[in-house]
Coordinates of C-alpha atoms and ligand atoms in Angstrom, one line a residue:
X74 CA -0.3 43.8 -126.4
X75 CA -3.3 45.8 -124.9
X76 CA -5.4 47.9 -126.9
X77 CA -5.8 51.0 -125.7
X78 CA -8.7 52.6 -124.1
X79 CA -10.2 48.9 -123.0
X80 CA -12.9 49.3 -120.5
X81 CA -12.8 48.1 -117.1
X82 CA -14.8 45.3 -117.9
X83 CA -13.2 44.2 -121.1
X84 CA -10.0 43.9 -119.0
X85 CA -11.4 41.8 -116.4
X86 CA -12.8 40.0 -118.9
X87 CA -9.4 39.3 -120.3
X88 CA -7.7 39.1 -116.6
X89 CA -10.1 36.2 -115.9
X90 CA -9.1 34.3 -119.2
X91 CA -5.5 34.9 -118.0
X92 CA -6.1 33.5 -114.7
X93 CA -7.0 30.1 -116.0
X94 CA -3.5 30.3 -118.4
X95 CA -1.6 31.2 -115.3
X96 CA -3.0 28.4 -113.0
X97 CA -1.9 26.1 -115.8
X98 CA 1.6 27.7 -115.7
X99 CA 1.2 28.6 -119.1
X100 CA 4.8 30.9 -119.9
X101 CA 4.3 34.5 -120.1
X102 CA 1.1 34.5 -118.3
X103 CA 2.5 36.0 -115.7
X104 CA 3.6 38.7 -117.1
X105 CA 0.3 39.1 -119.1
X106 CA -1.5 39.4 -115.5
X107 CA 0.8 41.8 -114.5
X108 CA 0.1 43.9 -117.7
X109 CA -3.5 43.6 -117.1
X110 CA -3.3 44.5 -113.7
X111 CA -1.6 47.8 -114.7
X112 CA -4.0 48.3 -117.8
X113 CA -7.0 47.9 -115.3
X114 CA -5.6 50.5 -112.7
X115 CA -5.0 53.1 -115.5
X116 CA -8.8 52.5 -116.6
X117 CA -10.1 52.6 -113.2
X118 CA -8.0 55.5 -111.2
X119 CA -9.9 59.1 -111.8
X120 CA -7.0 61.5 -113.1
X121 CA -6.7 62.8 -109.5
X122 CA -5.7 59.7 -108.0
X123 CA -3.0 58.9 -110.8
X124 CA -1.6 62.2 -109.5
X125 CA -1.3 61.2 -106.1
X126 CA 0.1 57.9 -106.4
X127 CA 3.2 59.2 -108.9
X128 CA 3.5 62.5 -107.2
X129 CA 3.2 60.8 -103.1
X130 CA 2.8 57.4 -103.1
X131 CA 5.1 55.6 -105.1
X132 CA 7.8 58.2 -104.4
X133 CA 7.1 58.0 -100.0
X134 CA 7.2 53.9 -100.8
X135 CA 10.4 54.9 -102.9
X136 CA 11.9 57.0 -99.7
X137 CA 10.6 54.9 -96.9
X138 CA 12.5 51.7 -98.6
X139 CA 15.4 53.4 -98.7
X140 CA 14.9 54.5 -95.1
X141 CA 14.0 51.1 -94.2
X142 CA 17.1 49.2 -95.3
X143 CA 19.0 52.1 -93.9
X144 CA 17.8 51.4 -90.3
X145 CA 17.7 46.8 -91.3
X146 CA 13.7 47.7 -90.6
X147 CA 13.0 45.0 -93.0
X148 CA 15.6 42.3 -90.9
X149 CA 14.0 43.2 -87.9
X150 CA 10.6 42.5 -89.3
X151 CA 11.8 39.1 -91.2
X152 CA 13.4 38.4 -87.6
X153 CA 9.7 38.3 -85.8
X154 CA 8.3 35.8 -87.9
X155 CA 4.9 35.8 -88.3
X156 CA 4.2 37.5 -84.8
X157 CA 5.0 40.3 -86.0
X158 CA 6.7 43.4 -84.3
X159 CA 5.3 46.9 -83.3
X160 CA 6.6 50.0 -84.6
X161 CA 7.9 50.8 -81.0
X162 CA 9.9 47.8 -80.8
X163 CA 10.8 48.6 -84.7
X164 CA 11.9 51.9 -83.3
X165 CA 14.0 51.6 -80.6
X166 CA 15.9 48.7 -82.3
X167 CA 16.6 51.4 -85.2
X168 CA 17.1 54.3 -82.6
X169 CA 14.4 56.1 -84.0
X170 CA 11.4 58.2 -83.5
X171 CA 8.5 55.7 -83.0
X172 CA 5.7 58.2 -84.5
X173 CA 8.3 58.5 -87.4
X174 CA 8.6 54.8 -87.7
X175 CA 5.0 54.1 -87.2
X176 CA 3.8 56.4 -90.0
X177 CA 6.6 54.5 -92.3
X178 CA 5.3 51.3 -91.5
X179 CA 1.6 52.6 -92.3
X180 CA 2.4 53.5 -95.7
X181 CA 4.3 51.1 -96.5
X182 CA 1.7 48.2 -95.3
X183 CA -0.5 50.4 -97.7
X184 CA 1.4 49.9 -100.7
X185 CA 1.8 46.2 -100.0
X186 CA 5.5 46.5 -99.2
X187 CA 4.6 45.0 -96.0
X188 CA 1.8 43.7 -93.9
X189 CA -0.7 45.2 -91.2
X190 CA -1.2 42.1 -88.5
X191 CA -2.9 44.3 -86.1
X192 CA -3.1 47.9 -85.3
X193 CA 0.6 48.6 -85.5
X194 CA 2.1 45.4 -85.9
X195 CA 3.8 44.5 -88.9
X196 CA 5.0 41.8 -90.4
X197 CA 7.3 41.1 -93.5
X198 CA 5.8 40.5 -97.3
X199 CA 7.8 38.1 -99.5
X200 CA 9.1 42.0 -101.1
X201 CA 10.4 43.0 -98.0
X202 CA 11.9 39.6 -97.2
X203 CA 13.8 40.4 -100.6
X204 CA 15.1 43.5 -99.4
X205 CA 17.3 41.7 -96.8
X206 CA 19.0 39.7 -99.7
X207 CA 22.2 41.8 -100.6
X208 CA 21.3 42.0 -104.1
X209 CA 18.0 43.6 -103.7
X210 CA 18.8 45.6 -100.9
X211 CA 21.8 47.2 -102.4
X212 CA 19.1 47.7 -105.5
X213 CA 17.3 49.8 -103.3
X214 CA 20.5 51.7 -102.0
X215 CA 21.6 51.8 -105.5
X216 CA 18.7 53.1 -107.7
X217 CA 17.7 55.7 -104.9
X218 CA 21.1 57.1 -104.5
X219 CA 22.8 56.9 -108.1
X220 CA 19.3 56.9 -110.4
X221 CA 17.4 59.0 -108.6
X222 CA 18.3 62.4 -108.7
X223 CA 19.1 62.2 -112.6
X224 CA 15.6 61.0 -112.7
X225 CA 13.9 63.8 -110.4
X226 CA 16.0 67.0 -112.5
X227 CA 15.4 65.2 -116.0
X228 CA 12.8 68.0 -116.9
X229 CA 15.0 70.9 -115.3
X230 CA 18.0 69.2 -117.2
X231 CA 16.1 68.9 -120.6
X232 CA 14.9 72.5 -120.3
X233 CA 18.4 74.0 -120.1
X234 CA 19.7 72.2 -123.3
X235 CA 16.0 73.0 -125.3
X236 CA 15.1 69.3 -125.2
X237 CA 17.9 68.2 -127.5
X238 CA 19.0 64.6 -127.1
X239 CA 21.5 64.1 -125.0
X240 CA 24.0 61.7 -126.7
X241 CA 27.3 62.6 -124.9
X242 CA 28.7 60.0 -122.0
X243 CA 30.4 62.8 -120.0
X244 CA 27.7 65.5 -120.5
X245 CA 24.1 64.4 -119.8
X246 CA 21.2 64.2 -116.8
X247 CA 23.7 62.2 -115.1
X248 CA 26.4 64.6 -114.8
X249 CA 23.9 67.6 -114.4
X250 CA 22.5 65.6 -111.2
X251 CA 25.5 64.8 -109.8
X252 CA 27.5 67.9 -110.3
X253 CA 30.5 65.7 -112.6
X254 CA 32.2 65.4 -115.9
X255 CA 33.2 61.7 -115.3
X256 CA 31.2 59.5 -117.7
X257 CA 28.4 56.8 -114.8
X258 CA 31.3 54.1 -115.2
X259 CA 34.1 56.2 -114.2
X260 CA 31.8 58.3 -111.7
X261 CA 30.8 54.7 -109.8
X262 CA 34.3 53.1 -109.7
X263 CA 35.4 56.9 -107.9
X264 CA 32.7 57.0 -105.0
X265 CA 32.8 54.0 -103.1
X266 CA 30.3 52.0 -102.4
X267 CA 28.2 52.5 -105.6
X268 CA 30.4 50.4 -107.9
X269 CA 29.9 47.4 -105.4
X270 CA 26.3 48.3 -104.9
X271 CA 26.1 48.7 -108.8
X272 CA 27.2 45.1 -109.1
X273 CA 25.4 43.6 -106.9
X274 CA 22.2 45.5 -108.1
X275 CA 23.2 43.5 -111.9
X276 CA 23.0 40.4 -110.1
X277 CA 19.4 40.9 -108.7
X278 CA 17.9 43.0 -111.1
X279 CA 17.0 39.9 -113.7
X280 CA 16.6 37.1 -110.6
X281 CA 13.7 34.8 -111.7
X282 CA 13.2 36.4 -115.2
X283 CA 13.1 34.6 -118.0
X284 CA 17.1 33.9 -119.2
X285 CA 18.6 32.9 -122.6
X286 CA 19.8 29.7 -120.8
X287 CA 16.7 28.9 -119.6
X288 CA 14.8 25.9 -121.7
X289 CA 12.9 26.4 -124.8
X290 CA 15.1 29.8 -125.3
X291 CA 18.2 29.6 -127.2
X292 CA 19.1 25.7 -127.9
X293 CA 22.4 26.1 -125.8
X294 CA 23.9 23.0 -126.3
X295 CA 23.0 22.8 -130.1
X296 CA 24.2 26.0 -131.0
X297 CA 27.0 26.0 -128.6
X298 CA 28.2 22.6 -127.8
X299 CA 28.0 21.2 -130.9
X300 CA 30.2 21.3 -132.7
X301 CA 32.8 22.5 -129.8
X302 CA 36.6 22.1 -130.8
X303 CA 39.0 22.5 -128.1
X304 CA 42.2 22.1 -130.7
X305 CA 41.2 26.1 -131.7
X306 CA 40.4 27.3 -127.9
X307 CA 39.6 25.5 -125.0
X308 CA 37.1 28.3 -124.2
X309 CA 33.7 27.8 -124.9
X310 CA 32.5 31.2 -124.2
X311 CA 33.6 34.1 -123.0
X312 CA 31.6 37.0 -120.7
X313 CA 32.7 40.5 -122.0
X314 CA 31.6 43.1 -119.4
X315 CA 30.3 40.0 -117.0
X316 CA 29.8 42.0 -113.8
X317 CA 29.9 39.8 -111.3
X318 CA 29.8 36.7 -113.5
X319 CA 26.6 35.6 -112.2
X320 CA 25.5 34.9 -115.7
X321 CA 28.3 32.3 -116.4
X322 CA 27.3 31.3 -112.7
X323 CA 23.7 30.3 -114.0
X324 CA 24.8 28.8 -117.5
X325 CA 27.1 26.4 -115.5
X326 CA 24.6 25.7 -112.7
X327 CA 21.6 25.3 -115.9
X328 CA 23.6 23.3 -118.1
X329 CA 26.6 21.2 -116.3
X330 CA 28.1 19.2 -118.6
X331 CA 28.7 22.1 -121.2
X332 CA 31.6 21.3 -122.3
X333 CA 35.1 23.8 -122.2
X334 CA 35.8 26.7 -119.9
X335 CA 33.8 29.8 -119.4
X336 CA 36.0 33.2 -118.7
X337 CA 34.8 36.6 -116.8
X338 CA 36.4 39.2 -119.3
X339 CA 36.9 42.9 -118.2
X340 CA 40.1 43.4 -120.4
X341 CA 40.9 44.7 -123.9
X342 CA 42.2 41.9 -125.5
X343 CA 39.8 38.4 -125.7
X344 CA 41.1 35.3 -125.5
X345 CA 41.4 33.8 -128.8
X346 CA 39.5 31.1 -130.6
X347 CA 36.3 30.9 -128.4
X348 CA 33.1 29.2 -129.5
X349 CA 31.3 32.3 -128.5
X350 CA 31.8 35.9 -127.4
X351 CA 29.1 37.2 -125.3
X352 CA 27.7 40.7 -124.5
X353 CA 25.3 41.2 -121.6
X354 CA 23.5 44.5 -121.2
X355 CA 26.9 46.2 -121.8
X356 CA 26.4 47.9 -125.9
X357 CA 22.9 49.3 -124.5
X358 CA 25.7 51.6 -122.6
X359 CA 27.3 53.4 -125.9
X360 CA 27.0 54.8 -128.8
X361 CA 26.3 53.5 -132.3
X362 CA 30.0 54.6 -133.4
X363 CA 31.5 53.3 -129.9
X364 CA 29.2 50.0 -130.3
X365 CA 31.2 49.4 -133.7
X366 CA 34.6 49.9 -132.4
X367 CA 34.1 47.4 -129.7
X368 CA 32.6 45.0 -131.9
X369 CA 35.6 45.3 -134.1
X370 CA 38.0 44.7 -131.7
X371 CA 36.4 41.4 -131.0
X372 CA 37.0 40.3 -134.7
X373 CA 40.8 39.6 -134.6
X374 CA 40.1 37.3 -131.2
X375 CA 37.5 35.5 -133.3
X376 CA 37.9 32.1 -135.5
X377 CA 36.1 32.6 -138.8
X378 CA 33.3 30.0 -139.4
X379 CA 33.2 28.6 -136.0
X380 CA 33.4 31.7 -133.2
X381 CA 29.5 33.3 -132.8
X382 CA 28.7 36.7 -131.2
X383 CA 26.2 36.3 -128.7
X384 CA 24.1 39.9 -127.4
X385 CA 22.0 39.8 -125.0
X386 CA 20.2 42.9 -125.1
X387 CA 16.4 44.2 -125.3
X388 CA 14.8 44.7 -128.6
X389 CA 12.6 47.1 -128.6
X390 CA 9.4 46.3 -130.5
X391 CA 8.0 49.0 -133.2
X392 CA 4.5 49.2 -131.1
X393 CA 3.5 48.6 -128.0
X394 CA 6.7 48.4 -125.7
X395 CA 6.0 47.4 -121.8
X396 CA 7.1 49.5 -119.6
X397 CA 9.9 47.1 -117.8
X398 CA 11.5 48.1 -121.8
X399 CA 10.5 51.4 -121.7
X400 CA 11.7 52.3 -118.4
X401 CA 15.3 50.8 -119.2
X402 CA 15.4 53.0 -122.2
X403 CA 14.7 55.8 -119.8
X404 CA 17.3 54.6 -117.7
X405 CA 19.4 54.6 -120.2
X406 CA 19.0 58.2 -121.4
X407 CA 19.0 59.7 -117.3
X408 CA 22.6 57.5 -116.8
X409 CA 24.9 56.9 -119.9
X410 CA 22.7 59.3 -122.5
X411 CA 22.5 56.2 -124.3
X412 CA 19.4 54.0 -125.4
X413 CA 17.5 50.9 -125.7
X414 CA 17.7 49.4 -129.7
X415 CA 15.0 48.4 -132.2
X416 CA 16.2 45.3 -134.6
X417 CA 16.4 47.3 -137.4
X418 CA 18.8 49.9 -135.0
X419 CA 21.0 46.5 -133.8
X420 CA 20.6 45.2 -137.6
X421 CA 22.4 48.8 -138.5
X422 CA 25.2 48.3 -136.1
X423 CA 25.8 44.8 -136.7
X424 CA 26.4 45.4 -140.0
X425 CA 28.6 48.4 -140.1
X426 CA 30.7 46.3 -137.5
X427 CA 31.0 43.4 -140.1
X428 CA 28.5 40.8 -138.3
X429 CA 25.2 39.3 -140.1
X430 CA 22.7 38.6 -137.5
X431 CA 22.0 34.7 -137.7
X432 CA 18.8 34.9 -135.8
X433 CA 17.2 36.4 -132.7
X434 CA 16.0 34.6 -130.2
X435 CA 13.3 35.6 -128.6
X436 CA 10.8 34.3 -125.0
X437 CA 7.4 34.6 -124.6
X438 CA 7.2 38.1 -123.3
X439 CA 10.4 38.2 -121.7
X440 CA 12.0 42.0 -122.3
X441 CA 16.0 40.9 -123.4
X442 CA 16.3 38.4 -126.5
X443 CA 19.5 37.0 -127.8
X444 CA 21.5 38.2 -131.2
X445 CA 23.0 35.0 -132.7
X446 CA 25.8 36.8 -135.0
X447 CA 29.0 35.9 -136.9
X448 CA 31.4 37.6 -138.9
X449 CA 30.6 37.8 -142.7
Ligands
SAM785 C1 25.2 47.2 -117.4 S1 26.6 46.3 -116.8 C2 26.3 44.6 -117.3 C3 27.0 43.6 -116.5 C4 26.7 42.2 -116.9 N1 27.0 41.9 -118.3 C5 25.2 41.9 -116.7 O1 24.4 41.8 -117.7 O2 24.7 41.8 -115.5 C6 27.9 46.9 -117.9 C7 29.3 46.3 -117.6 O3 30.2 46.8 -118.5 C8 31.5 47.0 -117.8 N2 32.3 48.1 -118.4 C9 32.0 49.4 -118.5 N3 33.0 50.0 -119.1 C10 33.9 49.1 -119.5 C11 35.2 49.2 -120.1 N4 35.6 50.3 -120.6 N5 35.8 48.0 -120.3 C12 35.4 46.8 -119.8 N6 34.2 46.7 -119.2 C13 33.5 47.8 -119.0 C14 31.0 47.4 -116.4 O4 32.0 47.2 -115.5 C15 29.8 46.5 -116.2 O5 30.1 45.3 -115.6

């Protein structure tokens, strides 16, 4: 998407061209900006300053967040309005040091995560405003607590096994970090509150990005409700793995008069006779070999001709992938020892499993797309 080694002033160049796209509300312009952005920092920051924001910055704003929801900082801040609070008031409400709490506040006003009013007043960003949504906040609580320290010992962790790939569910970063043998799923669903956290982090984690029901997408109602039979199965789709459910929650609020039920499926055996079987961010957490056995143990639920497969998953592209794939992959490898999939990878898979992959759909520069497949 960017060529390496722009200049500065090639990239401004390009970030200015953007800008008119965006103030049309041209899709994926966004995004594009946001790229750019990060492309121009990289080109202007001297090496010594990229060191200080990953080694301090990033990783105090990381801490302090976590800190901050902790102590409902970012409440007390949404609850003064745009007067703004002091850092002493901040403190005592949070029965905290106010040096402490006014050094927080500093940093965190410098890394945009909240505003400066005046010396020492504060008030709340639209980010921190976020953080007092349960989804985002228990994101914070989440990623800190259960992704971080996999994260931080990766390099001790790939040292000790001589940087082979670590490939086994109950024996990678994840278990090194947090001293178990239970594979993340099992390990979550023992130590209250992380499996509730967990879930409501997959609720907030793709809030406002770009969704396969959204319009210009996948042609839901084409390939969905037409042709819909309810003499095979009054379901018209079923969510394998659905969390929450919040993405049946946002197909029924997008598209209303879909027609037939849509089921929240966490056991073995699928309902029968569906007009699609759906996969959310689920296969991403297993192996090739695992991905095929659950695959085929969706076949016998399936009707032939009429039931699709539907994956919604990132593809990773063959050059150039952002980081928002990238780091997923990452997270991938640091939780389950698993990975993110190229098309040819999910082609592989799909195949051995007995699907042919009818199309993939795919949105501007959104990072999942979504596997059309049916039995062969
Ligand atoms: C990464 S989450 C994705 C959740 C949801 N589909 C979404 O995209 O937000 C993976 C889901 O797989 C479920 N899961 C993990 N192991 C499972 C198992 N053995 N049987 C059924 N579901 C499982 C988890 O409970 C979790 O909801």
């Amino acid at each position: 998407m960017i060529p390496p080694a722009l200049q500065p002033e090639e990239i401004i160049a390009e970030l200015q061209a953007v800008g008119s796209a965006y103030a049309e509300k041209k899709p994926g312009a966004r995004e594009q900006l946001l790229n750019l952005s990060h492309a121009l920092i990289a080109s202007l920051e001297l090496p010594s300053e990229t060191i200080q924001r990953m080694a301090f910055a990033e990783p105090a704003r990381a801490a302090h967040c976590r800190i901050a929801v902790e102590l409902k900082l970012f409440e007390y801040l949404k609850e003064s309005g745009p007067d703004g609070i002091s850092s002493q008031d901040l403190a005592a409400k949070a029965d905290a040091h106010e040096v402490l709490i006014s050094r927080m506040m500093k940093h965190l006003a410098a890394m945009n995560t909240i505003h400066e009013k005046s010396p020492d007043i504060y008030v709340s960003s639209p980010f921190s405003e976020a953080l007092t949504e349960p989804k985002h906040r228990d994101g914070i609580i989440y990623t800190y607590d259960v992704a971080g320290p996999p994260l931080r010992g990766l390099p001790e962790y790939l040292k000790s096994i001589k940087y082979d790939l670590p490939t086994d569910l109950t024996d990678g970063p994840f278990q090194a970090a947090h001293k178990t043998q239970l594979p993340f799923f099992a390990w979550i669903d023992q130590n209250p509150p992380y499996l509730q956290l967990f879930n409501s982090y997959m609720s907030g984690y793709r809030a406002g990005k770009p969704s396969w029901v959204d319009p210009d997408f996948y042609p839901v109602a084409d390939r969905l409700a037409k042709p819909f039979d309810p003499s095979i199965s009054e379901v018209l789709l079923v969510d394998i793995g659905g969390g929450l459910g919040h993405d049946l929650v946002e197909l029924k609020a997008k598209h209303p008069t879909l027609p037939g039920k849509l089921v929240l499926q966490d056991r073995p055996e699928p309902v029968r006779g569906a007009r699609a079987y759906y996969l959310h961010s689920v296969l991403h957490d297993w192996s090739d070999d695992d991905c095929v056995k659950i695959l085929e143990q969706l076949k016998p639920a399936m009707e032939p001709g009429y039931s699709k497969l539907l994956i919604s998953e990132i593809v990773v592209p063959r050059q150039n992938a952002t980081w928002p794939v990238t780091v997923v992959d990452q997270v991938m490898l640091i939780l389950v020892a698993m990975q993110e999939r190229t098309e040819s990878q999910w082609e592989n898979i799909l195949k051995r499993a007995g699907f042919r992959i009818q199309k993939i759909y795919r949105y501007e520069v959104g990072t999942e797309s979504l596997i059309e497949a049916e039995m062969e």
